[in-house]
Structure formats: structure tokens, C-alpha cells
Tab-separated table of C-alpha atoms and ligand atoms in Angstrom:
chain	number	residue	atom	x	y	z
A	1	UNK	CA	-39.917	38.815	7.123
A	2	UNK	CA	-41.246	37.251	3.925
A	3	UNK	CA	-38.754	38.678	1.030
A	4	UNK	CA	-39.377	38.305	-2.880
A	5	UNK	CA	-41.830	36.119	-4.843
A	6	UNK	CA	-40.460	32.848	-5.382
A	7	UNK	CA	-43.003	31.843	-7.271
A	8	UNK	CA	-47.116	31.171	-8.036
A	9	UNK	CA	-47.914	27.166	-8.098
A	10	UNK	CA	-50.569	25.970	-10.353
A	11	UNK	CA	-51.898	22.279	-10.231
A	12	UNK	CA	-52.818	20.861	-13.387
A	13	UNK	CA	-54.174	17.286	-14.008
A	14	UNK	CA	-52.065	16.841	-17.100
A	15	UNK	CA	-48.418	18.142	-16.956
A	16	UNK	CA	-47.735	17.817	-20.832
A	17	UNK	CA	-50.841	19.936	-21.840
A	18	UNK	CA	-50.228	22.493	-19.415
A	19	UNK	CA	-46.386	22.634	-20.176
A	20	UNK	CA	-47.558	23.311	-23.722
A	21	UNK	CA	-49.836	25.664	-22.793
A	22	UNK	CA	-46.985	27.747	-21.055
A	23	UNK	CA	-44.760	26.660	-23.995
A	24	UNK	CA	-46.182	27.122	-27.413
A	25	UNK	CA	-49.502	29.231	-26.468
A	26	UNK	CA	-47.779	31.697	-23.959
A	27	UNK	CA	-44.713	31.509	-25.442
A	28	UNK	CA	-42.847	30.971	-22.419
A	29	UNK	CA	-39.683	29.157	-21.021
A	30	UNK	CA	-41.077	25.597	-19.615
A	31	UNK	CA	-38.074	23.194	-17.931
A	32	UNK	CA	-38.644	19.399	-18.058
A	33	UNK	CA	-40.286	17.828	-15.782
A	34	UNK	CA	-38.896	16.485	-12.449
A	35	UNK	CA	-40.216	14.004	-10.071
A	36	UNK	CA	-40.613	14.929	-6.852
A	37	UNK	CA	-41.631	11.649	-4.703
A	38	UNK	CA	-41.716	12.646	-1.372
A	39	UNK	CA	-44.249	15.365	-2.164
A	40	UNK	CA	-45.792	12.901	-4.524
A	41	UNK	CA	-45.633	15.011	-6.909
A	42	UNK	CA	-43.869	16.265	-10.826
A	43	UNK	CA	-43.242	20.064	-11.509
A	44	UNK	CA	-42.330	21.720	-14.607
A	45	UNK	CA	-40.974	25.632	-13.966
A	46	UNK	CA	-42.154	28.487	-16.127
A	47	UNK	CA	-39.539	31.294	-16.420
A	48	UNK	CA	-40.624	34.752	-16.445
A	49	UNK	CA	-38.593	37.496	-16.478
A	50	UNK	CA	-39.431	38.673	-12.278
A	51	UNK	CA	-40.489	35.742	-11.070
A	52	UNK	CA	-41.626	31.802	-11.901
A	53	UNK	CA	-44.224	29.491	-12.319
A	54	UNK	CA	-44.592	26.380	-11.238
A	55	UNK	CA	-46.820	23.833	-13.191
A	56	UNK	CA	-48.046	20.736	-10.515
A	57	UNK	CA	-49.347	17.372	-11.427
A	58	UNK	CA	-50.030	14.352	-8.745
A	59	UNK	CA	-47.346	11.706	-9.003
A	60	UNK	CA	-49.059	8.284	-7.107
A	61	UNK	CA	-52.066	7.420	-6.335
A	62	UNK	CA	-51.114	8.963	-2.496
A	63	UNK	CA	-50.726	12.425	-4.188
A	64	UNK	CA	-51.593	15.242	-2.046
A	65	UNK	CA	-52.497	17.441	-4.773
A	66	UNK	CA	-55.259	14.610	-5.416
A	67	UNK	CA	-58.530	16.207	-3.240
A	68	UNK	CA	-57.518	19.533	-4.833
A	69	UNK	CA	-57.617	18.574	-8.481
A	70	UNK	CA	-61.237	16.436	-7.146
A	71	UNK	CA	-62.185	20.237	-6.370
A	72	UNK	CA	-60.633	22.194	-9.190
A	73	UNK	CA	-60.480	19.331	-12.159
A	74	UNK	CA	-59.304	21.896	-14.813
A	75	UNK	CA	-56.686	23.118	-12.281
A	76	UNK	CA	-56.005	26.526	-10.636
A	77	UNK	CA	-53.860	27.834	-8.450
A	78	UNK	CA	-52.254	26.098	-5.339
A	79	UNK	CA	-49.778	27.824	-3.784
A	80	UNK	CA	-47.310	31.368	-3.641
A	81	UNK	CA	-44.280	30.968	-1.953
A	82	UNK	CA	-42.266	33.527	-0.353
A	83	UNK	CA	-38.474	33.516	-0.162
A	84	UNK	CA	-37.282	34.038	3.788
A	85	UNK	CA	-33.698	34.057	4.579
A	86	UNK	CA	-34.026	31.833	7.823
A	87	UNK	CA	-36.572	29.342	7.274
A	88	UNK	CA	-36.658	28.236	11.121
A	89	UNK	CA	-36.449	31.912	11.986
A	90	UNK	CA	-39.764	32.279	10.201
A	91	UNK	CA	-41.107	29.105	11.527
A	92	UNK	CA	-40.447	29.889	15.165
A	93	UNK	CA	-42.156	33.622	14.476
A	94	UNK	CA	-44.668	32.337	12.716
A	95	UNK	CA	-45.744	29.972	15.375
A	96	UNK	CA	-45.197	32.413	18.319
A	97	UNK	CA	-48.180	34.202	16.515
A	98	UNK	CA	-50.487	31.528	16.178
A	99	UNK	CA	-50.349	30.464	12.800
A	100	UNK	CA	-50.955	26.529	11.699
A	101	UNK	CA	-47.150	25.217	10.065
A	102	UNK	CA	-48.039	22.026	8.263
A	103	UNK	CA	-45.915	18.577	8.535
A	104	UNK	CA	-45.131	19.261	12.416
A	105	UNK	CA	-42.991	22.428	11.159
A	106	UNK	CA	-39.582	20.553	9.853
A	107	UNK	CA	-38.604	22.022	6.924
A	108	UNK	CA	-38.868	19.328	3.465
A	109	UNK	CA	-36.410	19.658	0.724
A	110	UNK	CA	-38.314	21.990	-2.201
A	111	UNK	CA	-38.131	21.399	-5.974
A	112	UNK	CA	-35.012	24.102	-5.571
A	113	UNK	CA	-33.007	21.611	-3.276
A	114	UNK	CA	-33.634	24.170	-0.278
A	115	UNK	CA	-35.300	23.820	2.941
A	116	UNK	CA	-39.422	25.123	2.404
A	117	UNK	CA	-42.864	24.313	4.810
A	118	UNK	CA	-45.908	24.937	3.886
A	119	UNK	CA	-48.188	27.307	5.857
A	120	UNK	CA	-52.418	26.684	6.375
A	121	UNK	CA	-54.260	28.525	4.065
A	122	UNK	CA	-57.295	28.638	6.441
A	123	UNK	CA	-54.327	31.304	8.501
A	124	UNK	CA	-53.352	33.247	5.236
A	125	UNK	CA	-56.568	34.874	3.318
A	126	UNK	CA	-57.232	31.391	2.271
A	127	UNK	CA	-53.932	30.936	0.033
A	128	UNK	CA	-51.812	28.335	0.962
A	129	UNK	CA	-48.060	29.767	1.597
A	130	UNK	CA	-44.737	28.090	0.704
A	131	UNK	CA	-41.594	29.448	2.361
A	132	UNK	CA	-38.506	28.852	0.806
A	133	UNK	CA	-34.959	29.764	2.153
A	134	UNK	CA	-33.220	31.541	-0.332
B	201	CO	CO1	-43.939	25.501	-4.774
């Protein structure tokens, strides 16, 4: 079901520095940033030749990415999300089997404009999973 690596998320507690990071120390391709404020949060996306990275930093005091940074104050990594082809496809599958689809299992609009959901980690080896329609 789950096709090719969208890409790995990374939450950071200071977008800029970690952009630069990616930027001038990696020597990667970094976008600008973009606000994202129903997720409460602002991404940056790190192009790599196979696949991308996505740089996360709370936006709000309401962010969700807020407990996790509490946790993991230098950052680390949040997410992976999977491209699907039929996001309620994989939703309806997913919950036939018994697995936990976060925000009552209607799709949000990602940072790519398309329709993702978020999966719970405590189902998936501990990772939280995004699924993104490609
Ligand atoms: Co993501």
C-alpha cells in the first residue's frame, strides 16, 4: 500500500539555525520557510536528490510540536511519511486492521497542498507515520 518516501520530518526549536545547518554546513537545497497555521506549525524543505527533508519549528504557543521539543530540546526526528495513492483507501485499510488514525481520520491539507493524516506511533515501531496522497 504505502509507495515511495515522501520524506523524513525533523523538529527543530530554531528554524533559521537548522535551515543553515542544511544550507551552508550540509550544503544542501533549503526552501523558505512557510507557515503552516492549522498545524501550528513553519517548515522549511531540504532537497535531496531521492527524497526530502523537512525541517519543523512550533508556530503559536498551541503548537503541537511543543511537548516534543519539551522532550527532545535540541530536536530529532518526528515523522516519515509515506506517499499512498488513495489516502481514504489507506485510511479505511488501515483502520479495518486496528491501527489508531489521529484527528478522527479526515484527511488535513499537508505542506504539499495534498490530502495527508497522521498515523499513532505507539501502532508503527514507535515512529509516527504521515501519509500523503501523491
Ligand atoms: Co511531514
Amino acid at each position: 500500500m504505502i509507495g515511495r518516501l515522501n520524506h523524513v520530518a525533523i523538529a527543530v526549536p530554531d528554524l533559521e539555525a537548522a535551515s543553515a545547518v542544511y544550507r551552508d554546513t550540509l550544503g544542501a537545497r533549503v526552501s523558505a520557510p512557510e507557515d503552516l497555521p492549522d498545524h501550528g506549525v513553519t517548515v522549511v524543505f531540504v532537497t535531496l536528490a531521492n527524497t526530502s527533508i523537512e525541517l519543523v519549528a512550533p508556530l503559536g504557543p498551541e503548537s503541537p510540536l511543543a511537548g516534543f521539543l519539551k522532550r527532545h530540546p535540541a530536536g530529532g526526528m518526528h515523522h516519515v511519511c509515506y506517499e499512498v495513492d488513495d489516502i481514504i483507501a489507506a485510511r479505511d485499510r488501515l483502520k479495518e486492521r486496528g491501527a489508531r488514525v489521529l484527528g478522527g481520520g479526515q484527511p488535513a491539507t499537508g505542506a504539499h497542498g495534498k490530502p495527508v493524516l497522521f498515523l499513532h506511533p505507539k501502532d508503527f515501531c514507535g515512529t509516527l507515520i504521515e501519509l500523503e496522497e501523491a
